[in-house]
PDB file of C-alpha atoms and ligand atoms in Angstrom:
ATOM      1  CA  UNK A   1     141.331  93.442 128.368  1.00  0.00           C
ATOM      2  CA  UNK A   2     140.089  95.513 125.681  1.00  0.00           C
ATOM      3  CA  UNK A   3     138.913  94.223 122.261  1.00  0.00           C
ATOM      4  CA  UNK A   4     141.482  93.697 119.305  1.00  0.00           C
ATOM      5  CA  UNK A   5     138.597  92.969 116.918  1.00  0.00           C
ATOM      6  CA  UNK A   6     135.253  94.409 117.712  1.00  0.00           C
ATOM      7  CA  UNK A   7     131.986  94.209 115.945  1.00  0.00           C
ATOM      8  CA  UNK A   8     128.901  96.527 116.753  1.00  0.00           C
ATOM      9  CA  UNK A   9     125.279  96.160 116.619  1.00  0.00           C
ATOM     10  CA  UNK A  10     126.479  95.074 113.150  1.00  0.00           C
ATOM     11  CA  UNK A  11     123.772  94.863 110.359  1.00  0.00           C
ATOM     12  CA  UNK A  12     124.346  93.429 106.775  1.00  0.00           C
ATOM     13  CA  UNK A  13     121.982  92.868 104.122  1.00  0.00           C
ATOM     14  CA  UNK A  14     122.343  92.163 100.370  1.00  0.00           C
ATOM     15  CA  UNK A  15     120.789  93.740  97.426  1.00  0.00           C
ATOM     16  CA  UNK A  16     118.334  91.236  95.783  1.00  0.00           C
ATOM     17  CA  UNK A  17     115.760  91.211  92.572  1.00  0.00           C
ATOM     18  CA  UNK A  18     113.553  91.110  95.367  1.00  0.00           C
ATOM     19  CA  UNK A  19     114.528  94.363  97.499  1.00  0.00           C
ATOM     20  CA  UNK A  20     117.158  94.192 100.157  1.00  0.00           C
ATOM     21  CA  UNK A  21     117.314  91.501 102.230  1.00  0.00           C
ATOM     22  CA  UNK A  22     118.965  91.732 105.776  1.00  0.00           C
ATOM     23  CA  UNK A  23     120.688  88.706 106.627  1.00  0.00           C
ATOM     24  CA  UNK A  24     122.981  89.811 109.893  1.00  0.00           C
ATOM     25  CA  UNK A  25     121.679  92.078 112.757  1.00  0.00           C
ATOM     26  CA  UNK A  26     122.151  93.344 116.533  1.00  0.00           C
ATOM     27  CA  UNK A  27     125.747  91.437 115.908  1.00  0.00           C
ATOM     28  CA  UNK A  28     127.903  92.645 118.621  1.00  0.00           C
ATOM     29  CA  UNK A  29     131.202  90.502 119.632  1.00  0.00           C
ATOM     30  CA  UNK A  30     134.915  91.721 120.540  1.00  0.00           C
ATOM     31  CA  UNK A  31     138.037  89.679 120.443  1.00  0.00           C
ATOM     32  CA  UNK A  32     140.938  90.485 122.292  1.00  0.00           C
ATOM     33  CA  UNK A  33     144.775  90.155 120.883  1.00  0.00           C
ATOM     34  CA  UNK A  34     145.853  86.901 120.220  1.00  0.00           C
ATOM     35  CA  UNK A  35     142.550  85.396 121.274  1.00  0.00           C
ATOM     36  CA  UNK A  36     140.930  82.526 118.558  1.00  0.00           C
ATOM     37  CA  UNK A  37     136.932  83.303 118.272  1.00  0.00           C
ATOM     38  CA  UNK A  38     134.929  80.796 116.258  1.00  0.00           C
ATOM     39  CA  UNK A  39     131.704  81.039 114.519  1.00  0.00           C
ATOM     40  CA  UNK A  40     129.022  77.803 114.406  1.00  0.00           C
ATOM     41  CA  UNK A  41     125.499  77.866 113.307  1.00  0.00           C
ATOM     42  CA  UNK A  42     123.650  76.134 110.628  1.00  0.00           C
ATOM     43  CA  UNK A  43     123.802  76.737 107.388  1.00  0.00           C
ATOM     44  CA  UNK A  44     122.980  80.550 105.520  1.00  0.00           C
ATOM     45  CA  UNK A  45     123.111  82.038 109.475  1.00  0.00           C
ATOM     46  CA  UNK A  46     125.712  84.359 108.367  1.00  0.00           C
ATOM     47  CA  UNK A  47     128.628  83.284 109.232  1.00  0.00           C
ATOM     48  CA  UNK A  48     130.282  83.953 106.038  1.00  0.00           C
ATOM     49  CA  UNK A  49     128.255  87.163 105.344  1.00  0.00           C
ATOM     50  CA  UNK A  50     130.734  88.440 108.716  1.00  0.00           C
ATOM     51  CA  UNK A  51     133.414  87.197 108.086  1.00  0.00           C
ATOM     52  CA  UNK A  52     133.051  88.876 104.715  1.00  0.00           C
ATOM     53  CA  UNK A  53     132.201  92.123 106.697  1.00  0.00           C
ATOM     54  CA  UNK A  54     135.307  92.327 108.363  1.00  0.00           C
ATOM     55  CA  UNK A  55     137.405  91.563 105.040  1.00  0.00           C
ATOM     56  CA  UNK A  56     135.756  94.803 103.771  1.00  0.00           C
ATOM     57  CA  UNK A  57     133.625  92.755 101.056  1.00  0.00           C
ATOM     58  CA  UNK A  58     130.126  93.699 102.212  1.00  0.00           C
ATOM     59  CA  UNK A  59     128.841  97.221 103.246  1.00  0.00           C
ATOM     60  CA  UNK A  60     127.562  97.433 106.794  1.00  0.00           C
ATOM     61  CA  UNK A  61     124.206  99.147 107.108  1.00  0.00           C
ATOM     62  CA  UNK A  62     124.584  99.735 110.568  1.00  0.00           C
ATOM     63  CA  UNK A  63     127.064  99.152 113.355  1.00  0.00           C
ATOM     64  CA  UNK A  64     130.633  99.252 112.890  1.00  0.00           C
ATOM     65  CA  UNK A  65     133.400  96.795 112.598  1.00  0.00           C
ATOM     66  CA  UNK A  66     136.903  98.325 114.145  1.00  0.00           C
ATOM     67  CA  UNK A  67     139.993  96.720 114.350  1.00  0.00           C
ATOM     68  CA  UNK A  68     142.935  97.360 116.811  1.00  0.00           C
ATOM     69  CA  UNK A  69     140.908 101.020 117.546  1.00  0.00           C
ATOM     70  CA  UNK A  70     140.331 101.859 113.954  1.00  0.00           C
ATOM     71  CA  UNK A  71     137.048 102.006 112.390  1.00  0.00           C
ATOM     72  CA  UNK A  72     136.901 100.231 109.463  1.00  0.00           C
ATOM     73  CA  UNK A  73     133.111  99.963 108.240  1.00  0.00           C
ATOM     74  CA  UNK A  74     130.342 101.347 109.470  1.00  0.00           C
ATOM     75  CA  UNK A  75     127.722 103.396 107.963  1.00  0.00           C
ATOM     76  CA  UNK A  76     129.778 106.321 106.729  1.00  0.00           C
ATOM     77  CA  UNK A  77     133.264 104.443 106.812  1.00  0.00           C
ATOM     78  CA  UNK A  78     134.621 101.738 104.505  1.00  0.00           C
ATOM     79  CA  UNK A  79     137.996 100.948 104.460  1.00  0.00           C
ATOM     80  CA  UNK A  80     138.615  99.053 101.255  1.00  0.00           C
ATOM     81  CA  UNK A  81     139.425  95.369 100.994  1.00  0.00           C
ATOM     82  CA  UNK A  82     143.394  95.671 100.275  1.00  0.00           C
ATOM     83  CA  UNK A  83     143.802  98.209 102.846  1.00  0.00           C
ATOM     84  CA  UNK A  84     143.066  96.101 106.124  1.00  0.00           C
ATOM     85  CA  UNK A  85     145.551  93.964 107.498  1.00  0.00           C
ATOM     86  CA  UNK A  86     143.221  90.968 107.019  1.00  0.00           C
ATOM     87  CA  UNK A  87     144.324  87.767 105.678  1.00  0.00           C
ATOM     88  CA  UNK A  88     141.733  85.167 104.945  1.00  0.00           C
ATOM     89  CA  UNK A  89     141.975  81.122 104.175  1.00  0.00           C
ATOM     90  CA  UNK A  90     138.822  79.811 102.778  1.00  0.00           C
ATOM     91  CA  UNK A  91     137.862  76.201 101.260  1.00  0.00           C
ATOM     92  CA  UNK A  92     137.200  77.489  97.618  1.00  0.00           C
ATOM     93  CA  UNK A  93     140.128  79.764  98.174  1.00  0.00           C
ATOM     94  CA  UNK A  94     142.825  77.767  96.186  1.00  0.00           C
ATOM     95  CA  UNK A  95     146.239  78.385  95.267  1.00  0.00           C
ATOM     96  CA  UNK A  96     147.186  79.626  92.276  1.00  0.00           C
ATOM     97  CA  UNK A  97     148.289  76.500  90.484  1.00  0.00           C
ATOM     98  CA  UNK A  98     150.885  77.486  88.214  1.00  0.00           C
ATOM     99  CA  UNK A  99     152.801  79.580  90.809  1.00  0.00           C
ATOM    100  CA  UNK A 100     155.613  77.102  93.251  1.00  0.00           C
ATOM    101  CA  UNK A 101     154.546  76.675  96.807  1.00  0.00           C
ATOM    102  CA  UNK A 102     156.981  79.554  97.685  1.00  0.00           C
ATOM    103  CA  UNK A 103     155.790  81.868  95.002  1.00  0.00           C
ATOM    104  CA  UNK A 104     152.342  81.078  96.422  1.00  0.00           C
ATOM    105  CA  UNK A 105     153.233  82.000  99.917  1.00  0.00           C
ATOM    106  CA  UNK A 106     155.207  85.133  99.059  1.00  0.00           C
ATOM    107  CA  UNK A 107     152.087  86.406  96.860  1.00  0.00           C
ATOM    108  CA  UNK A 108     151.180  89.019  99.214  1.00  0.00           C
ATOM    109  CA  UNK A 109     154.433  89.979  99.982  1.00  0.00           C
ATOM    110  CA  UNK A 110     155.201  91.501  95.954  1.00  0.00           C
ATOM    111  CA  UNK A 111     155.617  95.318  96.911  1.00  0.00           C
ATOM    112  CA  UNK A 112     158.508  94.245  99.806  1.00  0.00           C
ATOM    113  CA  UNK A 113     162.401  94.249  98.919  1.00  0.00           C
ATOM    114  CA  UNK A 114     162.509  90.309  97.263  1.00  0.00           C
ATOM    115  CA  UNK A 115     165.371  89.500 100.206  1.00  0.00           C
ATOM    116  CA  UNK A 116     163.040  90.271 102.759  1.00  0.00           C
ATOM    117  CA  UNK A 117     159.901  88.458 100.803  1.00  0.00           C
ATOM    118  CA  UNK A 118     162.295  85.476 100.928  1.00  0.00           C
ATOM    119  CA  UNK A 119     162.785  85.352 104.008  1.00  0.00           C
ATOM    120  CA  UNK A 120     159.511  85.569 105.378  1.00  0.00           C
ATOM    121  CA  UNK A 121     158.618  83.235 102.841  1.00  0.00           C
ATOM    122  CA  UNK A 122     160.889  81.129 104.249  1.00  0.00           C
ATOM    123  CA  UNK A 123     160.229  81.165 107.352  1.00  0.00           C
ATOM    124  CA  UNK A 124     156.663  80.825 106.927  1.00  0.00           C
ATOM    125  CA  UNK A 125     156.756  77.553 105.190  1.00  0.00           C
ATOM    126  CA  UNK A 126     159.398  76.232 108.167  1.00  0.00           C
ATOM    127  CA  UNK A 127     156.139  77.332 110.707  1.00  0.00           C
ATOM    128  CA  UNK A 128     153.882  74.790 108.856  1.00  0.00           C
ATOM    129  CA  UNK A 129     156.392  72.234 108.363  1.00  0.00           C
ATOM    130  CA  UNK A 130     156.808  72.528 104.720  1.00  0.00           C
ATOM    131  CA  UNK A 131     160.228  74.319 104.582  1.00  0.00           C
ATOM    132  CA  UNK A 132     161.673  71.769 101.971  1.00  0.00           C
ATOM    133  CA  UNK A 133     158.220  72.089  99.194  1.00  0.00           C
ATOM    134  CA  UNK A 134     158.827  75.755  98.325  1.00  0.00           C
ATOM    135  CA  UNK A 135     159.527  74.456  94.723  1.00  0.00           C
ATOM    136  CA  UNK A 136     157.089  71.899  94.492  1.00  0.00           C
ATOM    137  CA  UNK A 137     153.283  72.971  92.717  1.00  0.00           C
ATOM    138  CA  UNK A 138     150.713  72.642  94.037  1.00  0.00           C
ATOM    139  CA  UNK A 139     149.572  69.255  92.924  1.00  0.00           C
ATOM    140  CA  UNK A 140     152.411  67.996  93.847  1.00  0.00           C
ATOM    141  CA  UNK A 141     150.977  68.065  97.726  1.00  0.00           C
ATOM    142  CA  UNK A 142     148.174  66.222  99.209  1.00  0.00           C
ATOM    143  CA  UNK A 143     144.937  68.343 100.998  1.00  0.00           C
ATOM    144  CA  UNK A 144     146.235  68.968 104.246  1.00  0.00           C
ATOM    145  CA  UNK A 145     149.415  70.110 102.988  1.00  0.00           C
ATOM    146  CA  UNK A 146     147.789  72.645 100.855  1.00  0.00           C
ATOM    147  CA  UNK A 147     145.757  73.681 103.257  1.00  0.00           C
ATOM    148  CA  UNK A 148     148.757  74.592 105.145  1.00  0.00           C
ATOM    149  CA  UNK A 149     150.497  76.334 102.519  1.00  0.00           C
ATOM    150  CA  UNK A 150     147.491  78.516 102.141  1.00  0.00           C
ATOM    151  CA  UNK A 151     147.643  79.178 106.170  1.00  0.00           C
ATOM    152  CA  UNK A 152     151.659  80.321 105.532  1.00  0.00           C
ATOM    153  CA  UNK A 153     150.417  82.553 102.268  1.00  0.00           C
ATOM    154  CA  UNK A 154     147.384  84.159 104.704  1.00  0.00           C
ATOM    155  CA  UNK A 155     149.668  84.432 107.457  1.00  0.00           C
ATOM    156  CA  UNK A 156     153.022  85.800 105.430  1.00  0.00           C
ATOM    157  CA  UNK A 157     151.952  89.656 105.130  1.00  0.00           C
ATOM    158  CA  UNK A 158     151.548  89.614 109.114  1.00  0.00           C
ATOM    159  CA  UNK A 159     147.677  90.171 108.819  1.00  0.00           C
ATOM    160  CA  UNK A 160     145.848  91.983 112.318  1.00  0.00           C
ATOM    161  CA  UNK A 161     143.051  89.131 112.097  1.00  0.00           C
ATOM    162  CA  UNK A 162     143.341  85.514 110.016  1.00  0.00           C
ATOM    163  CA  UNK A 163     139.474  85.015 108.942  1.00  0.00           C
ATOM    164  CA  UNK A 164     139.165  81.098 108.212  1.00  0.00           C
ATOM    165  CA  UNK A 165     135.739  79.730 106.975  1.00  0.00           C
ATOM    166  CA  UNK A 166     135.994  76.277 107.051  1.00  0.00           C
ATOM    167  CA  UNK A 167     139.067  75.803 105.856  1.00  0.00           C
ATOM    168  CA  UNK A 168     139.241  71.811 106.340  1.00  0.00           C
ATOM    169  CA  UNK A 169     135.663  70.763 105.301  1.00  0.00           C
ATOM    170  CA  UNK A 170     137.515  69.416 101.865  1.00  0.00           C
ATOM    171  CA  UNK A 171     139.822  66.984 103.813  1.00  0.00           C
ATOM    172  CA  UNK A 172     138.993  63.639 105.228  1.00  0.00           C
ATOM    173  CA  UNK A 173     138.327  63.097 109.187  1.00  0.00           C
ATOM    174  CA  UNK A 174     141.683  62.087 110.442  1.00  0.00           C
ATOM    175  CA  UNK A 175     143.441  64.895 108.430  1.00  0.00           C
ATOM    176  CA  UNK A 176     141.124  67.554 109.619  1.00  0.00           C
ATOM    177  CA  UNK A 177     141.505  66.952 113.125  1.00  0.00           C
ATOM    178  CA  UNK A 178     145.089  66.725 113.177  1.00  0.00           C
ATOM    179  CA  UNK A 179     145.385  70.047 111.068  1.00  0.00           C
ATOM    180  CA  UNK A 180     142.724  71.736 113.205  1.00  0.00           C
ATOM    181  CA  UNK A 181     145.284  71.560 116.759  1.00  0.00           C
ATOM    182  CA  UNK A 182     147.946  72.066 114.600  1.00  0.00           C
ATOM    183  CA  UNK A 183     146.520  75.109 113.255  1.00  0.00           C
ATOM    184  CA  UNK A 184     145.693  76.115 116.854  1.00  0.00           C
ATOM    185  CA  UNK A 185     149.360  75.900 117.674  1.00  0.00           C
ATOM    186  CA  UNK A 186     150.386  77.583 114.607  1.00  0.00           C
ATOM    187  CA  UNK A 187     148.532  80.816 115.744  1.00  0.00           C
ATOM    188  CA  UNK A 188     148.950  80.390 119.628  1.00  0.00           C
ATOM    189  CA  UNK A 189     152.657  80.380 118.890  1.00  0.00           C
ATOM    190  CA  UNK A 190     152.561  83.029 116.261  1.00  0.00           C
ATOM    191  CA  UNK A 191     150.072  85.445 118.495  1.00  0.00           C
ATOM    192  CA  UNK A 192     147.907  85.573 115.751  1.00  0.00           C
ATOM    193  CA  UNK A 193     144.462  86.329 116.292  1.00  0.00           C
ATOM    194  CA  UNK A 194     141.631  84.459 114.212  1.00  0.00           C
ATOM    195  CA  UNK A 195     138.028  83.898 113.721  1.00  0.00           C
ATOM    196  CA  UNK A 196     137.290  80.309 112.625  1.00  0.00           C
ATOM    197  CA  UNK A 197     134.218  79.847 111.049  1.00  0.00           C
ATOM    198  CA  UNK A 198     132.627  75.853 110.869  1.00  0.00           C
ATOM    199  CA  UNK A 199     130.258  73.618 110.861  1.00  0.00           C
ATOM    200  CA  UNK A 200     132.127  71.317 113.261  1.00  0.00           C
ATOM    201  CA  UNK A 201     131.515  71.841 116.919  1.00  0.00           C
ATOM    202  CA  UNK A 202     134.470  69.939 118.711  1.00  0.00           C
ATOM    203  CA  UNK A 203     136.463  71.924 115.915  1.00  0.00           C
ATOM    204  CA  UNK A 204     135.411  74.604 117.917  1.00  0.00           C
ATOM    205  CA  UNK A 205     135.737  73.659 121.481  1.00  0.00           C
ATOM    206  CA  UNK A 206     139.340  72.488 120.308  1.00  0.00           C
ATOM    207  CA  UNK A 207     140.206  75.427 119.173  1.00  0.00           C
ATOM    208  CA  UNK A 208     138.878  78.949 119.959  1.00  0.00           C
ATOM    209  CA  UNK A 209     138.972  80.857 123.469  1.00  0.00           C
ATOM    210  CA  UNK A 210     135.360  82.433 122.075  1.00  0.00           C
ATOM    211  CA  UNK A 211     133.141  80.572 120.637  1.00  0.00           C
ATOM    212  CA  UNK A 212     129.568  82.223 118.818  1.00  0.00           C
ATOM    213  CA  UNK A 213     126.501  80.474 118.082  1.00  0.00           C
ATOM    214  CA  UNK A 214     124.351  82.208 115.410  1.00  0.00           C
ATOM    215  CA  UNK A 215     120.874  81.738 114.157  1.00  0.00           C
ATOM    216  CA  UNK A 216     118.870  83.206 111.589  1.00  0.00           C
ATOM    217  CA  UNK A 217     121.705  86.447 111.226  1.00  0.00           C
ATOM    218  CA  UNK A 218     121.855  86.812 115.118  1.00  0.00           C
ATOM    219  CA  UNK A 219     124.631  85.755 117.649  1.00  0.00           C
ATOM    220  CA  UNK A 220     122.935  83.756 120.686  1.00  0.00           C
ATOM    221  CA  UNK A 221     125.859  83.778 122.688  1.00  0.00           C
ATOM    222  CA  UNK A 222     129.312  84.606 122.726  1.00  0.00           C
ATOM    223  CA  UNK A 223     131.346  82.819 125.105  1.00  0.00           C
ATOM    224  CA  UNK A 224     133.946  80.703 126.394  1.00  0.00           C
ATOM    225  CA  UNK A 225     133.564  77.004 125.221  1.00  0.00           C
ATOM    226  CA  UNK A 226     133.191  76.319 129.078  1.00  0.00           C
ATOM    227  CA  UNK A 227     130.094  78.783 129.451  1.00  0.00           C
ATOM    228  CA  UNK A 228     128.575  77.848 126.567  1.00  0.00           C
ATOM    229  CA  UNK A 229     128.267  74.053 127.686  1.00  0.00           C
ATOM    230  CA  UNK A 230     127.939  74.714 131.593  1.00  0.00           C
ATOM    231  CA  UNK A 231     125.846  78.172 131.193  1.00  0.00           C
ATOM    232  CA  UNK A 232     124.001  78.252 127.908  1.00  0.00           C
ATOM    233  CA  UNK A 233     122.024  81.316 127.801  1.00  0.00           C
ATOM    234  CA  UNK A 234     118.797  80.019 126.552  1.00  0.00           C
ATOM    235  CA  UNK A 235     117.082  76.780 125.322  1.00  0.00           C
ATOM    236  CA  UNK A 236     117.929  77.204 121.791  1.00  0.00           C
ATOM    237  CA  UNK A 237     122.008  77.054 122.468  1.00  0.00           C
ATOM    238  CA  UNK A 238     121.341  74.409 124.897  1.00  0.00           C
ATOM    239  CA  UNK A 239     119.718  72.604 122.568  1.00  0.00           C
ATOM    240  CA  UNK A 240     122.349  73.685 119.497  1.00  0.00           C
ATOM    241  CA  UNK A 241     124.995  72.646 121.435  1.00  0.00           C
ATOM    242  CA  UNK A 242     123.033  69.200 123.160  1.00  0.00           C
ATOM    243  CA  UNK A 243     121.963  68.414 119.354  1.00  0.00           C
ATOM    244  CA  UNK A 244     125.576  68.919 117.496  1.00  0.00           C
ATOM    245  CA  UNK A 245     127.161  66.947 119.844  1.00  0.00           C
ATOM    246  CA  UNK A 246     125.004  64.254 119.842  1.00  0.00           C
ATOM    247  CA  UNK A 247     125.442  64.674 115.770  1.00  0.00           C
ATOM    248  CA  UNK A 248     129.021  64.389 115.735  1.00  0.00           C
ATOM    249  CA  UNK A 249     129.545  61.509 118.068  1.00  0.00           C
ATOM    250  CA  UNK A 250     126.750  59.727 115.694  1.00  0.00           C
ATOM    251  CA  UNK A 251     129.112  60.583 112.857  1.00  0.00           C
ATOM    252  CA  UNK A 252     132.128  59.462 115.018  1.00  0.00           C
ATOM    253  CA  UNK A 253     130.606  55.859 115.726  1.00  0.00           C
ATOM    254  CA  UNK A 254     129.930  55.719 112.158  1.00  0.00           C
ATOM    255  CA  UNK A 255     133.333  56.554 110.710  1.00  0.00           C
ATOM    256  CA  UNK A 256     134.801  53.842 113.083  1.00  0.00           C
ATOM    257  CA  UNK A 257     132.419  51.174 111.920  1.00  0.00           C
ATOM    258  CA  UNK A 258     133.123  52.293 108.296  1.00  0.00           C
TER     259      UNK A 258
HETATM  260  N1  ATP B   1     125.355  87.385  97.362  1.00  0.00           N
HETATM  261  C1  ATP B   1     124.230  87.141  98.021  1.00  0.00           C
HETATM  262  N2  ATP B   1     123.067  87.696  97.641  1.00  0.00           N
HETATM  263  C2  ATP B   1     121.919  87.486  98.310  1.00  0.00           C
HETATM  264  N3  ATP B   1     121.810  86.719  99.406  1.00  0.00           N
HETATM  265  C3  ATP B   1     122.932  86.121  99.850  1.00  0.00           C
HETATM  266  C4  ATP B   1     124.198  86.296  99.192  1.00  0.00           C
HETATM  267  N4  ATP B   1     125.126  85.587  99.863  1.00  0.00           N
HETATM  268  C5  ATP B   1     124.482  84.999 100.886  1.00  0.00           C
HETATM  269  N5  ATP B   1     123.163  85.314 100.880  1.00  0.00           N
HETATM  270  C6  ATP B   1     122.165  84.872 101.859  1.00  0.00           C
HETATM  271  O1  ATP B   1     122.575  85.336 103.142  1.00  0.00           O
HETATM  272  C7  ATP B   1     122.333  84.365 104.135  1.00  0.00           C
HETATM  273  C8  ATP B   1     123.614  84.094 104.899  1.00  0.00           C
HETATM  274  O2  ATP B   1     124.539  83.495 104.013  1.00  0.00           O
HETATM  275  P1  ATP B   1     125.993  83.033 104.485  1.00  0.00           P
HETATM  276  O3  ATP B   1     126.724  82.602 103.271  1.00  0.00           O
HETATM  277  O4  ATP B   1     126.584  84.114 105.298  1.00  0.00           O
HETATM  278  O5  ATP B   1     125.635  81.800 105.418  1.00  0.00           O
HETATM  279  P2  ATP B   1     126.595  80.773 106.170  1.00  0.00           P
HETATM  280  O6  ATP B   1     126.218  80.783 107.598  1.00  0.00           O
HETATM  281  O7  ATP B   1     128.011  81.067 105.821  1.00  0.00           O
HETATM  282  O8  ATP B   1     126.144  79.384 105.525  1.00  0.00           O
HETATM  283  P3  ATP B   1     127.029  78.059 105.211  1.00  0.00           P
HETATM  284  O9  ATP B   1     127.231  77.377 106.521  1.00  0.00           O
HETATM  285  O10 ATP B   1     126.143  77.277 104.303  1.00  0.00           O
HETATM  286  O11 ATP B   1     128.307  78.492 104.546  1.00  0.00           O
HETATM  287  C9  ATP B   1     121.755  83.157 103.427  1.00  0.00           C
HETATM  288  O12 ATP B   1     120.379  83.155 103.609  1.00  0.00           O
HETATM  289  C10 ATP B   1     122.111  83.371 101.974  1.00  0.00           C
HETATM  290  O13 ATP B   1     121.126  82.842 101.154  1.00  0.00           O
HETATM  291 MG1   MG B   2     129.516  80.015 104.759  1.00  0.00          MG
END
């Protein structure tokens, strides 16, 4: 199957006071259609810094990111921001508060006839079970709602790739979990293809088809959650994968004593 999403030798750095400092490099992945990749690795490994690579924020030094065949960064190329089918649901990335739920979701949708915005506006909120809040506000709904009316606004212009970075790490354990599969089924149904970005490994497993671990601006391995437990490359995502585990059960046992 060829690659919907593909990502090549990929190198990003930022400008600093302190001369340019390269933060991603050697990054090669591809995702096929429909496919759900995710991205884990401690924190300031980059995850973001691709994610915000493929939305067209950050210039790529060298490599190219190209999606469904077209190139849309590389060194010579940069395909601005608003011009790639890319929607993106962040944590910080709120709703606008004053706008109703359905004005929210139909946000990207302004340039389109306003019977046709309705009605995928419509039908986006019916996907993540909110078909009767179009006219709440925003406060008005708890976290995990939100959080899904921000998956129906990324998801209403049709986007070629959803980029989430850890869209749930603002909601409390139970809620997170169940939004996570829920999410998953959202997309699987939809044929949506994603690349989750988190700090929580079963989130991972649970979810994507590929999953990455990154260190230090590289990608270790790229791989199905099967290879990566049964076939790590090396020691360090044996022991990334070994140690995160071990972390989250620890956190598990807690919660439950709590
Ligand atoms: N605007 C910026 N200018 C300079 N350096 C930056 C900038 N943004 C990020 N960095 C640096 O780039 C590296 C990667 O940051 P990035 O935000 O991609 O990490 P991350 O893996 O998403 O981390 P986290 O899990 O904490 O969100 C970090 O060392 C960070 O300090
Ligand atoms: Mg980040």
């Amino acid at each position: 199957m060829s690659d919907w999403l593909a990502l090549d030798n990929l190198a990003l750095a930022y400008d600093t006071p302190r001369g340019v400092r390269e933060v991603v490099r050697d990054f090669t992945l591809g995702l096929a259609k429909g496919q759900i990749g995710s991205l884990l690795g401690a924190s300031g490994c980059g995850k973001s810094t691709v994610l915000r690579a493929i939305a067209g924020f950050e210039p790529v030094r060298r490599g190219q990111v190209s999606l469904g065949g077209t190139v849309l960064s590389s060194a010579h190329v940069h395909c601005p921001p608003e011009r790639r089918q890319v929607g993106m649901m962040f944590q910080d990335y709120a709703l606008f508060p004053h706008l109703t739920v359905a004005q929210n979701v139909g946000f990207g949708l302004r340039r389109q006839p306003r019977q046709a915005s309705a009605m995928q506006v419509a039908q986006m909120l019916d996907m993540v079970g909110l078909a009767e809040a179009g006219d709440s506000y925003p406060h008005e709904l708890s976290g995990g709602q939100q959080q899904r009316v921000a998956l129906a606004r990324a998801l209403a212009p049709e986007p070629d790739v959803l980029l989430l970075d850890e869209p749930f790490s603002n909601l409390d354990v139970d809620t997170r979990e169940h939004l996570a599969f829920e999410v998953r089924d959202i997309l699987r149904s939809s044929g949506h293809t994603a690349i989750l970005v988190t700090h929580n490994q079963a989130e991972a497993f649970a979810i994507a088809d590929r999953i990455g671990v990154m260190a230090a601006g590289r990608l270790l391995q790229w791989d199905s959650p099967y290879n990566l437990h049964h076939h790590p490359r090396d020691d360090a995502v044996a022991d990334f994968v070994r140690r995160e585990s071990l972390n989250e059960r620890r956190a598990a046992a807690q919660n439950r004593r709590l």
